[in-house]
């Protein structure tokens, strides 16, 4: 590789490929003409060396532990900003002015109700349905309820769809929770801010007055900021791939939610808390660290490791601080799970296996303890992640739709199955 190009010799043929530089971060070799010029594909399962798109939204430096939304460090946004401001930033590229923010908050706030027929939709689920299953279905169903915002070629419909999703996601998430625990749905209250409204939809009941604790609301709002976007992770890539075919935005976000559910991705917060409960006591930690290191044991430390971060996940640091703030506000002095988590973190960070493989706590390590203390059951953890990540998915989807070079995503393969053969009659088969 030299200067602005890189050459590759395939089957005795040497071809030059352009090298492109971003604002920051590694260069990319543009191999889009590789197949046309050489007849060969690249092979990169898991996309470990592949940039699938150009983006201006989020930047991660995994070695340095840096996360920027539109250039702003996550630490500054989490400390000084709020979630809806972060949504505006991710969607439109700049922090809003006062009037822009007021207008955006007004628009989101006045789309929080869902079509009343959605209530019937929820009734179709079993009460023990996992709330993530309900989220995948209900967000997908929005395309049936809001057909007037599914034309992706109409800029106004795209804008209405993005506002609708950011606004209705807390309402749907709270309904999924209420349905799960057998309580009546609580309607949104537009006099409350975004996160306080979500808390009241989850924890209020019609027979009692409910006052939102502002410290918990602020903590949850910060958790939403931390989860808002994370460049081309599995669920975001799923949303982009689904959207590349021209599918409507509600269907694309439902696909993202389905992908997020997996324990290697957003499901890790639920899995991490279950793991801490299984470990049970700080004195058992060493045994579980040994299990995680054992090649013959499939057990992994949930909430540890990351494809991109080879350093402490910057979100995990903020989350750890938030955990302490929430526990202190709730007067929880001794949380056995927190004791296990701190011991586990300390032991793993000193262990050669974790040091060599650069495995550090990720955002999911501490988020479960915080959300549990706030009163959310483990089954809701990934739902909260989905609620917050919706804005990132939409911003990435919008960027893709508005990119004139956008094409349908269509990876190729290395085929290792049977070569062509003739159909045998049933009597010829052994
Ligand atoms: N515990 C023990 N060993 C681990 C762990 C772990 N949590 N994570 C990775 N390793 C080992 C793995 O066994 C492998 O070892 P070897 O090279 O000897 O085969 C090496 O580290 C590299 O792992 P990998 O699976 O090839 O790495 P990856 O980049 O494909 O996976 C990951 C990243 C996040 C899926 C993985 O670290 C993991 O499964 N972590 C636990 C689940 C988790 O916490 N996920 C949340 C990610 S952050 C939130 C989000 O983005 O959704």
GROMACS .gro file of C-alpha atoms and ligand atoms in nm:
model
  482
    1UNK     CA    1   0.000   0.000   0.000
    2UNK     CA    2   0.143   0.341  -0.086
    3UNK     CA    3  -0.002   0.691  -0.092
    4UNK     CA    4  -0.353   0.689  -0.228
    5UNK     CA    5  -0.357   0.343  -0.373
    6UNK     CA    6  -0.290  -0.016  -0.286
    7UNK     CA    7  -0.206  -0.297  -0.525
    8UNK     CA    8  -0.309  -0.658  -0.503
    9UNK     CA    9  -0.192  -0.945  -0.721
   10UNK     CA   10  -0.459  -1.207  -0.786
   11UNK     CA   11  -0.402  -1.491  -1.035
   12UNK     CA   12  -0.087  -1.314  -1.169
   13UNK     CA   13  -0.282  -0.997  -1.234
   14UNK     CA   14  -0.186  -0.685  -1.034
   15UNK     CA   15  -0.456  -0.427  -0.980
   16UNK     CA   16  -0.442  -0.088  -0.808
   17UNK     CA   17  -0.719   0.000  -0.568
   18UNK     CA   18  -0.789   0.349  -0.431
   19UNK     CA   19  -0.719   0.405  -0.062
   20UNK     CA   20  -0.968   0.639   0.106
   21UNK     CA   21  -0.906   0.834   0.426
   22UNK     CA   22  -1.172   0.940   0.672
   23UNK     CA   23  -1.157   1.240   0.907
   24UNK     CA   24  -1.005   1.016   1.173
   25UNK     CA   25  -0.957   0.640   1.197
   26UNK     CA   26  -0.799   0.379   0.973
   27UNK     CA   27  -0.787   0.417   0.595
   28UNK     CA   28  -0.999   0.186   0.383
   29UNK     CA   29  -0.904   0.013   0.059
   30UNK     CA   30  -1.187   0.051  -0.189
   31UNK     CA   31  -1.217  -0.300  -0.334
   32UNK     CA   32  -1.562  -0.250  -0.487
   33UNK     CA   33  -1.417  -0.323  -0.834
   34UNK     CA   34  -1.219  -0.629  -0.720
   35UNK     CA   35  -1.461  -0.890  -0.852
   36UNK     CA   36  -1.511  -0.714  -1.184
   37UNK     CA   37  -1.135  -0.690  -1.241
   38UNK     CA   38  -1.011  -1.021  -1.096
   39UNK     CA   39  -1.312  -1.256  -1.064
   40UNK     CA   40  -1.228  -1.303  -0.692
   41UNK     CA   41  -1.414  -1.195  -0.379
   42UNK     CA   42  -1.270  -1.099  -0.041
   43UNK     CA   43  -1.343  -1.335   0.249
   44UNK     CA   44  -1.409  -1.174   0.588
   45UNK     CA   45  -1.660  -1.362   0.806
   46UNK     CA   46  -1.789  -1.139   1.083
   47UNK     CA   47  -1.671  -0.833   0.886
   48UNK     CA   48  -1.364  -0.801   1.108
   49UNK     CA   49  -1.174  -0.606   0.839
   50UNK     CA   50  -1.457  -0.468   0.633
   51UNK     CA   51  -1.601  -0.116   0.628
   52UNK     CA   52  -1.950  -0.169   0.485
   53UNK     CA   53  -2.038   0.197   0.438
   54UNK     CA   54  -1.925   0.556   0.472
   55UNK     CA   55  -2.076   0.734   0.772
   56UNK     CA   56  -2.057   1.072   0.948
   57UNK     CA   57  -2.248   0.978   1.261
   58UNK     CA   58  -2.041   0.791   1.522
   59UNK     CA   59  -1.671   0.723   1.565
   60UNK     CA   60  -1.506   0.467   1.792
   61UNK     CA   61  -1.134   0.434   1.862
   62UNK     CA   62  -1.133   0.092   2.023
   63UNK     CA   63  -0.766   0.100   2.126
   64UNK     CA   64  -0.794   0.436   2.298
   65UNK     CA   65  -1.144   0.373   2.438
   66UNK     CA   66  -1.297   0.674   2.263
   67UNK     CA   67  -1.658   0.714   2.149
   68UNK     CA   68  -1.775   1.026   1.964
   69UNK     CA   69  -2.127   1.114   1.845
   70UNK     CA   70  -2.090   1.359   1.555
   71UNK     CA   71  -1.747   1.445   1.699
   72UNK     CA   72  -1.858   1.505   2.059
   73UNK     CA   73  -1.708   1.276   2.328
   74UNK     CA   74  -1.966   1.054   2.496
   75UNK     CA   75  -1.844   1.172   2.839
   76UNK     CA   76  -1.936   1.536   2.761
   77UNK     CA   77  -2.275   1.446   2.616
   78UNK     CA   78  -2.356   1.223   2.912
   79UNK     CA   79  -2.255   1.490   3.162
   80UNK     CA   80  -2.399   1.803   3.002
   81UNK     CA   81  -2.661   1.690   2.752
   82UNK     CA   82  -2.989   1.506   2.758
   83UNK     CA   83  -3.126   1.221   2.551
   84UNK     CA   84  -3.354   1.417   2.317
   85UNK     CA   85  -3.073   1.663   2.243
   86UNK     CA   86  -2.854   1.362   2.164
   87UNK     CA   87  -3.126   1.231   1.933
   88UNK     CA   88  -3.129   1.564   1.750
   89UNK     CA   89  -2.750   1.558   1.722
   90UNK     CA   90  -2.742   1.204   1.584
   91UNK     CA   91  -3.023   1.269   1.337
   92UNK     CA   92  -2.925   1.613   1.207
   93UNK     CA   93  -2.550   1.637   1.270
   94UNK     CA   94  -2.541   1.939   1.505
   95UNK     CA   95  -2.655   2.013   1.858
   96UNK     CA   96  -2.984   2.205   1.844
   97UNK     CA   97  -3.019   2.576   1.923
   98UNK     CA   98  -3.277   2.663   2.191
   99UNK     CA   99  -3.569   2.705   1.943
  100UNK     CA  100  -3.465   2.394   1.745
  101UNK     CA  101  -3.458   2.190   2.064
  102UNK     CA  102  -3.796   2.323   2.179
  103UNK     CA  103  -3.949   2.237   1.841
  104UNK     CA  104  -3.798   1.887   1.836
  105UNK     CA  105  -3.905   1.811   2.194
  106UNK     CA  106  -4.257   1.935   2.110
  107UNK     CA  107  -4.282   1.713   1.803
  108UNK     CA  108  -4.155   1.402   1.983
  109UNK     CA  109  -4.373   1.470   2.288
  110UNK     CA  110  -4.687   1.503   2.074
  111UNK     CA  111  -4.640   1.167   1.905
  112UNK     CA  112  -4.609   0.956   2.220
  113UNK     CA  113  -4.954   0.795   2.205
  114UNK     CA  114  -4.996   0.480   1.999
  115UNK     CA  115  -5.306   0.396   1.797
  116UNK     CA  116  -5.562   0.262   2.042
  117UNK     CA  117  -5.605  -0.051   1.833
  118UNK     CA  118  -5.249  -0.143   1.937
  119UNK     CA  119  -5.396  -0.234   2.278
  120UNK     CA  120  -5.582  -0.520   2.111
  121UNK     CA  121  -5.262  -0.624   1.938
  122UNK     CA  122  -5.094  -0.669   2.278
  123UNK     CA  123  -5.383  -0.881   2.405
  124UNK     CA  124  -5.286  -1.152   2.155
  125UNK     CA  125  -4.964  -1.234   2.341
  126UNK     CA  126  -4.929  -1.479   2.624
  127UNK     CA  127  -4.867  -1.300   2.954
  128UNK     CA  128  -4.533  -1.478   2.992
  129UNK     CA  129  -4.410  -1.360   2.651
  130UNK     CA  130  -4.061  -1.209   2.666
  131UNK     CA  131  -4.095  -0.828   2.628
  132UNK     CA  132  -3.835  -0.837   2.348
  133UNK     CA  133  -4.062  -1.074   2.152
  134UNK     CA  134  -4.344  -0.823   2.200
  135UNK     CA  135  -4.116  -0.537   2.089
  136UNK     CA  136  -4.009  -0.711   1.767
  137UNK     CA  137  -4.374  -0.773   1.682
  138UNK     CA  138  -4.523  -0.441   1.791
  139UNK     CA  139  -4.260  -0.223   1.622
  140UNK     CA  140  -4.299  -0.427   1.302
  141UNK     CA  141  -4.675  -0.378   1.338
  142UNK     CA  142  -4.633   0.001   1.340
  143UNK     CA  143  -4.600  -0.021   0.962
  144UNK     CA  144  -4.957  -0.152   0.955
  145UNK     CA  145  -5.084   0.123   1.188
  146UNK     CA  146  -4.891   0.412   1.030
  147UNK     CA  147  -4.896   0.329   0.663
  148UNK     CA  148  -4.886   0.702   0.584
  149UNK     CA  149  -4.520   0.717   0.684
  150UNK     CA  150  -4.381   0.412   0.504
  151UNK     CA  151  -4.292   0.568   0.167
  152UNK     CA  152  -3.915   0.588   0.194
  153UNK     CA  153  -3.889   0.809  -0.117
  154UNK     CA  154  -4.090   1.086   0.047
  155UNK     CA  155  -3.865   1.302   0.271
  156UNK     CA  156  -4.162   1.422   0.475
  157UNK     CA  157  -4.282   1.066   0.543
  158UNK     CA  158  -3.928   0.967   0.644
  159UNK     CA  159  -3.920   1.257   0.889
  160UNK     CA  160  -4.262   1.168   1.035
  161UNK     CA  161  -4.155   0.801   1.070
  162UNK     CA  162  -3.840   0.896   1.263
  163UNK     CA  163  -4.030   1.119   1.506
  164UNK     CA  164  -4.299   0.855   1.549
  165UNK     CA  165  -4.048   0.585   1.634
  166UNK     CA  166  -3.850   0.791   1.886
  167UNK     CA  167  -4.177   0.906   2.045
  168UNK     CA  168  -4.363   0.574   2.052
  169UNK     CA  169  -4.081   0.341   2.150
  170UNK     CA  170  -4.109   0.427   2.526
  171UNK     CA  171  -4.487   0.382   2.507
  172UNK     CA  172  -4.452   0.039   2.345
  173UNK     CA  173  -4.172  -0.063   2.582
  174UNK     CA  174  -4.383   0.037   2.884
  175UNK     CA  175  -4.685  -0.150   2.740
  176UNK     CA  176  -4.470  -0.463   2.691
  177UNK     CA  177  -4.367  -0.437   3.056
  178UNK     CA  178  -4.716  -0.368   3.192
  179UNK     CA  179  -4.862  -0.652   2.987
  180UNK     CA  180  -4.593  -0.887   3.113
  181UNK     CA  181  -4.672  -0.809   3.479
  182UNK     CA  182  -5.049  -0.795   3.433
  183UNK     CA  183  -5.103  -0.427   3.508
  184UNK     CA  184  -5.311  -0.182   3.302
  185UNK     CA  185  -5.134   0.031   3.044
  186UNK     CA  186  -5.055   0.385   3.158
  187UNK     CA  187  -5.099   0.655   2.895
  188UNK     CA  188  -4.813   0.895   2.821
  189UNK     CA  189  -4.815   1.226   3.008
  190UNK     CA  190  -4.698   1.502   2.779
  191UNK     CA  191  -4.618   1.742   3.063
  192UNK     CA  192  -4.327   1.516   3.160
  193UNK     CA  193  -3.989   1.500   2.990
  194UNK     CA  194  -3.909   1.199   2.772
  195UNK     CA  195  -3.743   0.981   3.035
  196UNK     CA  196  -3.967   1.079   3.328
  197UNK     CA  197  -4.265   0.999   3.109
  198UNK     CA  198  -4.121   0.654   3.040
  199UNK     CA  199  -4.069   0.591   3.412
  200UNK     CA  200  -4.428   0.691   3.492
  201UNK     CA  201  -4.565   0.469   3.212
  202UNK     CA  202  -4.369   0.178   3.362
  203UNK     CA  203  -4.418   0.231   3.733
  204UNK     CA  204  -4.739   0.431   3.786
  205UNK     CA  205  -5.069   0.253   3.852
  206UNK     CA  206  -5.413   0.412   3.801
  207UNK     CA  207  -5.507   0.389   4.169
  208UNK     CA  208  -5.214   0.583   4.314
  209UNK     CA  209  -5.029   0.905   4.257
  210UNK     CA  210  -4.679   0.849   4.116
  211UNK     CA  211  -4.397   1.099   4.149
  212UNK     CA  212  -4.094   1.050   3.928
  213UNK     CA  213  -3.764   1.059   4.117
  214UNK     CA  214  -3.561   1.321   3.923
  215UNK     CA  215  -3.227   1.159   4.012
  216UNK     CA  216  -3.340   0.825   3.872
  217UNK     CA  217  -3.487   0.997   3.566
  218UNK     CA  218  -3.155   1.174   3.503
  219UNK     CA  219  -2.963   0.847   3.549
  220UNK     CA  220  -3.188   0.664   3.303
  221UNK     CA  221  -3.165   0.952   3.058
  222UNK     CA  222  -2.785   0.919   3.076
  223UNK     CA  223  -2.814   0.543   3.018
  224UNK     CA  224  -3.020   0.622   2.706
  225UNK     CA  225  -2.747   0.864   2.584
  226UNK     CA  226  -2.481   0.593   2.632
  227UNK     CA  227  -2.681   0.345   2.424
  228UNK     CA  228  -2.796   0.583   2.150
  229UNK     CA  229  -2.555   0.477   1.875
  230UNK     CA  230  -2.246   0.267   1.825
  231UNK     CA  231  -2.157   0.285   1.456
  232UNK     CA  232  -2.186  -0.032   1.245
  233UNK     CA  233  -2.259  -0.292   1.517
  234UNK     CA  234  -2.463  -0.605   1.435
  235UNK     CA  235  -2.811  -0.456   1.485
  236UNK     CA  236  -2.727  -0.132   1.302
  237UNK     CA  237  -2.580  -0.330   1.013
  238UNK     CA  238  -2.901  -0.536   1.016
  239UNK     CA  239  -3.111  -0.219   0.993
  240UNK     CA  240  -2.896  -0.092   0.705
  241UNK     CA  241  -2.912  -0.425   0.523
  242UNK     CA  242  -3.290  -0.451   0.569
  243UNK     CA  243  -3.329  -0.090   0.459
  244UNK     CA  244  -3.107  -0.136   0.154
  245UNK     CA  245  -3.386  -0.333  -0.014
  246UNK     CA  246  -3.624  -0.040   0.027
  247UNK     CA  247  -3.812  -0.195   0.320
  248UNK     CA  248  -4.013   0.053   0.529
  249UNK     CA  249  -3.844   0.205   0.838
  250UNK     CA  250  -4.067   0.031   1.094
  251UNK     CA  251  -3.984  -0.309   0.943
  252UNK     CA  252  -3.612  -0.221   0.943
  253UNK     CA  253  -3.614  -0.116   1.309
  254UNK     CA  254  -3.801  -0.437   1.399
  255UNK     CA  255  -3.518  -0.630   1.227
  256UNK     CA  256  -3.265  -0.432   1.434
  257UNK     CA  257  -3.450  -0.516   1.756
  258UNK     CA  258  -3.448  -0.887   1.664
  259UNK     CA  259  -3.072  -0.877   1.612
  260UNK     CA  260  -3.010  -0.678   1.930
  261UNK     CA  261  -3.183  -0.948   2.134
  262UNK     CA  262  -2.891  -1.193   2.099
  263UNK     CA  263  -2.672  -1.246   2.410
  264UNK     CA  264  -2.354  -1.151   2.221
  265UNK     CA  265  -2.509  -0.808   2.156
  266UNK     CA  266  -2.785  -0.626   2.349
  267UNK     CA  267  -2.896  -0.939   2.531
  268UNK     CA  268  -2.566  -0.930   2.721
  269UNK     CA  269  -2.702  -0.696   2.991
  270UNK     CA  270  -2.966  -0.953   3.087
  271UNK     CA  271  -2.710  -1.234   3.059
  272UNK     CA  272  -2.456  -1.038   3.269
  273UNK     CA  273  -2.699  -0.990   3.555
  274UNK     CA  274  -2.801  -1.357   3.546
  275UNK     CA  275  -2.432  -1.447   3.554
  276UNK     CA  276  -2.365  -1.222   3.857
  277UNK     CA  277  -2.662  -1.383   4.034
  278UNK     CA  278  -2.532  -1.729   3.947
  279UNK     CA  279  -2.187  -1.644   4.082
  280UNK     CA  280  -2.372  -1.528   4.392
  281UNK     CA  281  -2.082  -1.432   4.618
  282UNK     CA  282  -1.741  -1.264   4.571
  283UNK     CA  283  -1.567  -1.579   4.697
  284UNK     CA  284  -1.700  -1.774   4.394
  285UNK     CA  285  -1.557  -1.528   4.143
  286UNK     CA  286  -1.221  -1.704   4.097
  287UNK     CA  287  -1.399  -2.027   4.000
  288UNK     CA  288  -1.599  -1.848   3.729
  289UNK     CA  289  -1.293  -1.664   3.597
  290UNK     CA  290  -1.125  -2.005   3.561
  291UNK     CA  291  -1.433  -2.137   3.377
  292UNK     CA  292  -1.421  -1.839   3.138
  293UNK     CA  293  -1.055  -1.916   3.059
  294UNK     CA  294  -1.112  -2.288   3.005
  295UNK     CA  295  -1.109  -2.364   2.630
  296UNK     CA  296  -1.328  -2.671   2.689
  297UNK     CA  297  -1.595  -2.473   2.872
  298UNK     CA  298  -1.832  -2.258   2.661
  299UNK     CA  299  -1.884  -2.017   2.955
  300UNK     CA  300  -1.785  -1.655   2.889
  301UNK     CA  301  -1.787  -1.360   3.123
  302UNK     CA  302  -2.093  -1.170   3.006
  303UNK     CA  303  -2.038  -0.796   2.998
  304UNK     CA  304  -1.671  -0.851   2.913
  305UNK     CA  305  -1.497  -0.808   2.579
  306UNK     CA  306  -1.590  -0.618   2.267
  307UNK     CA  307  -1.523  -0.650   1.898
  308UNK     CA  308  -1.397  -0.292   1.872
  309UNK     CA  309  -1.291  -0.185   2.222
  310UNK     CA  310  -0.953  -0.327   2.314
  311UNK     CA  311  -0.949  -0.095   2.612
  312UNK     CA  312  -1.199  -0.002   2.882
  313UNK     CA  313  -1.534   0.071   2.715
  314UNK     CA  314  -1.582   0.447   2.784
  315UNK     CA  315  -1.955   0.382   2.831
  316UNK     CA  316  -1.876   0.129   3.106
  317UNK     CA  317  -1.690   0.394   3.307
  318UNK     CA  318  -1.986   0.632   3.298
  319UNK     CA  319  -2.221   0.343   3.370
  320UNK     CA  320  -2.019   0.239   3.675
  321UNK     CA  321  -2.049   0.594   3.814
  322UNK     CA  322  -2.423   0.598   3.738
  323UNK     CA  323  -2.464   0.265   3.920
  324UNK     CA  324  -2.315   0.410   4.235
  325UNK     CA  325  -2.533   0.724   4.208
  326UNK     CA  326  -2.852   0.520   4.167
  327UNK     CA  327  -2.772   0.280   4.450
  328UNK     CA  328  -2.689   0.569   4.678
  329UNK     CA  329  -3.011   0.756   4.587
  330UNK     CA  330  -3.211   0.442   4.662
  331UNK     CA  331  -3.027   0.389   4.989
  332UNK     CA  332  -2.892   0.052   4.878
  333UNK     CA  333  -2.570   0.027   5.076
  334UNK     CA  334  -2.482  -0.333   5.012
  335UNK     CA  335  -2.584  -0.488   4.686
  336UNK     CA  336  -2.447  -0.844   4.669
  337UNK     CA  337  -2.449  -0.829   4.288
  338UNK     CA  338  -2.240  -0.512   4.291
  339UNK     CA  339  -1.993  -0.680   4.528
  340UNK     CA  340  -1.964  -0.973   4.287
  341UNK     CA  341  -1.927  -0.738   3.989
  342UNK     CA  342  -1.648  -0.534   4.154
  343UNK     CA  343  -1.459  -0.846   4.257
  344UNK     CA  344  -1.500  -0.995   3.911
  345UNK     CA  345  -1.378  -0.680   3.743
  346UNK     CA  346  -1.075  -0.656   3.969
  347UNK     CA  347  -0.978  -1.019   3.924
  348UNK     CA  348  -1.026  -1.022   3.549
  349UNK     CA  349  -0.833  -0.698   3.494
  350UNK     CA  350  -0.531  -0.851   3.670
  351UNK     CA  351  -0.553  -1.186   3.493
  352UNK     CA  352  -0.309  -1.261   3.206
  353UNK     CA  353  -0.581  -1.423   2.990
  354UNK     CA  354  -0.795  -1.108   2.996
  355UNK     CA  355  -0.494  -0.877   2.965
  356UNK     CA  356  -0.354  -1.062   2.661
  357UNK     CA  357  -0.692  -1.078   2.487
  358UNK     CA  358  -0.767  -0.718   2.585
  359UNK     CA  359  -1.097  -0.808   2.746
  360UNK     CA  360  -1.239  -0.523   2.952
  361UNK     CA  361  -1.584  -0.461   3.101
  362UNK     CA  362  -1.828  -0.331   2.842
  363UNK     CA  363  -2.142  -0.120   2.889
  364UNK     CA  364  -2.351  -0.424   2.977
  365UNK     CA  365  -2.143  -0.514   3.279
  366UNK     CA  366  -2.288  -0.247   3.510
  367UNK     CA  367  -2.611  -0.151   3.336
  368UNK     CA  368  -2.804  -0.452   3.468
  369UNK     CA  369  -2.728  -0.371   3.832
  370UNK     CA  370  -2.848  -0.013   3.779
  371UNK     CA  371  -3.167  -0.107   3.596
  372UNK     CA  372  -3.251  -0.376   3.850
  373UNK     CA  373  -3.210  -0.125   4.133
  374UNK     CA  374  -3.450   0.109   3.949
  375UNK     CA  375  -3.710  -0.167   3.953
  376UNK     CA  376  -3.684  -0.313   3.602
  377UNK     CA  377  -3.691  -0.693   3.572
  378UNK     CA  378  -3.402  -0.851   3.378
  379UNK     CA  379  -3.631  -0.927   3.084
  380UNK     CA  380  -3.670  -0.550   3.028
  381UNK     CA  381  -3.299  -0.468   3.008
  382UNK     CA  382  -3.259  -0.531   2.637
  383UNK     CA  383  -3.588  -0.352   2.573
  384UNK     CA  384  -3.439  -0.038   2.729
  385UNK     CA  385  -3.132  -0.080   2.509
  386UNK     CA  386  -3.361  -0.105   2.204
  387UNK     CA  387  -3.553   0.204   2.310
  388UNK     CA  388  -3.234   0.409   2.327
  389UNK     CA  389  -3.069   0.258   2.018
  390UNK     CA  390  -3.373   0.334   1.802
  391UNK     CA  391  -3.242   0.683   1.730
  392UNK     CA  392  -2.904   0.545   1.619
  393UNK     CA  393  -3.073   0.294   1.391
  394UNK     CA  394  -3.291   0.566   1.241
  395UNK     CA  395  -3.000   0.807   1.192
  396UNK     CA  396  -2.799   0.534   1.019
  397UNK     CA  397  -3.099   0.430   0.809
  398UNK     CA  398  -3.161   0.793   0.703
  399UNK     CA  399  -2.796   0.838   0.613
  400UNK     CA  400  -2.812   0.528   0.395
  401UNK     CA  401  -3.137   0.626   0.221
  402UNK     CA  402  -3.001   0.974   0.146
  403UNK     CA  403  -2.669   0.842   0.011
  404UNK     CA  404  -2.686   0.857  -0.372
  405UNK     CA  405  -2.436   0.571  -0.402
  406UNK     CA  406  -2.655   0.339  -0.191
  407UNK     CA  407  -2.716  -0.008  -0.335
  408UNK     CA  408  -2.895  -0.314  -0.204
  409UNK     CA  409  -2.659  -0.499   0.036
  410UNK     CA  410  -2.567  -0.831  -0.119
  411UNK     CA  411  -2.260  -1.008   0.026
  412UNK     CA  412  -2.114  -1.304  -0.162
  413UNK     CA  413  -1.979  -1.634  -0.027
  414UNK     CA  414  -1.709  -1.896  -0.046
  415UNK     CA  415  -1.913  -2.198  -0.156
  416UNK     CA  416  -1.792  -2.529  -0.007
  417UNK     CA  417  -2.099  -2.747  -0.073
  418UNK     CA  418  -2.149  -3.022  -0.330
  419UNK     CA  419  -2.044  -2.948  -0.688
  420UNK     CA  420  -2.313  -2.982  -0.956
  421UNK     CA  421  -2.461  -3.333  -0.973
  422UNK     CA  422  -2.761  -3.510  -1.128
  423UNK     CA  423  -3.091  -3.575  -0.954
  424UNK     CA  424  -3.114  -3.944  -0.853
  425UNK     CA  425  -3.445  -4.131  -0.844
  426UNK     CA  426  -3.550  -4.244  -0.495
  427UNK     CA  427  -3.437  -4.602  -0.577
  428UNK     CA  428  -3.088  -4.477  -0.664
  429UNK     CA  429  -3.038  -4.305  -0.326
  430UNK     CA  430  -2.853  -4.487  -0.053
  431LIG     N1  431  -1.508  -1.422   2.836
  431LIG     C1  432  -1.405  -1.507   2.812
  431LIG     N2  433  -1.334  -1.509   2.697
  431LIG     C2  434  -1.370  -1.421   2.602
  431LIG     C3  435  -1.475  -1.329   2.620
  431LIG     C4  436  -1.545  -1.331   2.743
  431LIG     N3  437  -1.646  -1.247   2.764
  431LIG     N4  438  -1.489  -1.253   2.510
  431LIG     C5  439  -1.396  -1.295   2.423
  431LIG     N5  440  -1.323  -1.397   2.479
  431LIG     C6  441  -1.210  -1.467   2.418
  431LIG     C7  442  -1.257  -1.567   2.313
  431LIG     O1  443  -1.275  -1.696   2.369
  431LIG     C8  444  -1.144  -1.563   2.213
  431LIG     O2  445  -1.040  -1.643   2.262
  431LIG     P1  446  -0.945  -1.725   2.159
  431LIG     O3  447  -0.876  -1.620   2.076
  431LIG     O4  448  -0.853  -1.801   2.248
  431LIG     O5  449  -1.038  -1.811   2.078
  431LIG     C9  450  -1.095  -1.418   2.217
  431LIG     O6  451  -1.133  -1.369   2.348
  431LIG    C10  452  -1.160  -1.329   2.111
  431LIG     O7  453  -1.300  -1.346   2.119
  431LIG     P2  454  -1.397  -1.341   1.994
  431LIG     O8  455  -1.526  -1.408   2.030
  431LIG     O9  456  -1.324  -1.391   1.873
  431LIG    O10  457  -1.414  -1.185   1.979
  431LIG     P3  458  -1.533  -1.111   1.905
  431LIG    O11  459  -1.481  -0.978   1.870
  431LIG    O12  460  -1.586  -1.196   1.794
  431LIG    O13  461  -1.647  -1.104   2.018
  431LIG    C11  462  -1.791  -1.032   2.190
  431LIG    C12  463  -1.681  -0.992   2.090
  431LIG    C13  464  -1.849  -0.907   2.254
  431LIG    C14  465  -1.905  -1.105   2.117
  431LIG    C15  466  -1.727  -1.125   2.297
  431LIG    O14  467  -1.626  -1.057   2.367
  431LIG    C16  468  -1.832  -1.179   2.395
  431LIG    O15  469  -1.896  -1.282   2.366
  431LIG     N6  470  -1.851  -1.112   2.513
  431LIG    C17  471  -1.956  -1.151   2.606
  431LIG    C18  472  -2.089  -1.094   2.558
  431LIG    C19  473  -2.099  -0.946   2.579
  431LIG    O16  474  -2.068  -0.894   2.685
  431LIG     N7  475  -2.152  -0.875   2.477
  431LIG    C20  476  -2.180  -0.732   2.485
  431LIG    C21  477  -2.099  -0.650   2.388
  431LIG     S1  478  -2.111  -0.474   2.425
  431LIG    C22  479  -2.274  -0.432   2.396
  431LIG    C23  480  -2.313  -0.444   2.254
  431LIG    O17  481  -2.243  -0.391   2.166
  431LIG    O18  482  -2.418  -0.500   2.227
   0.00000   0.00000   0.00000
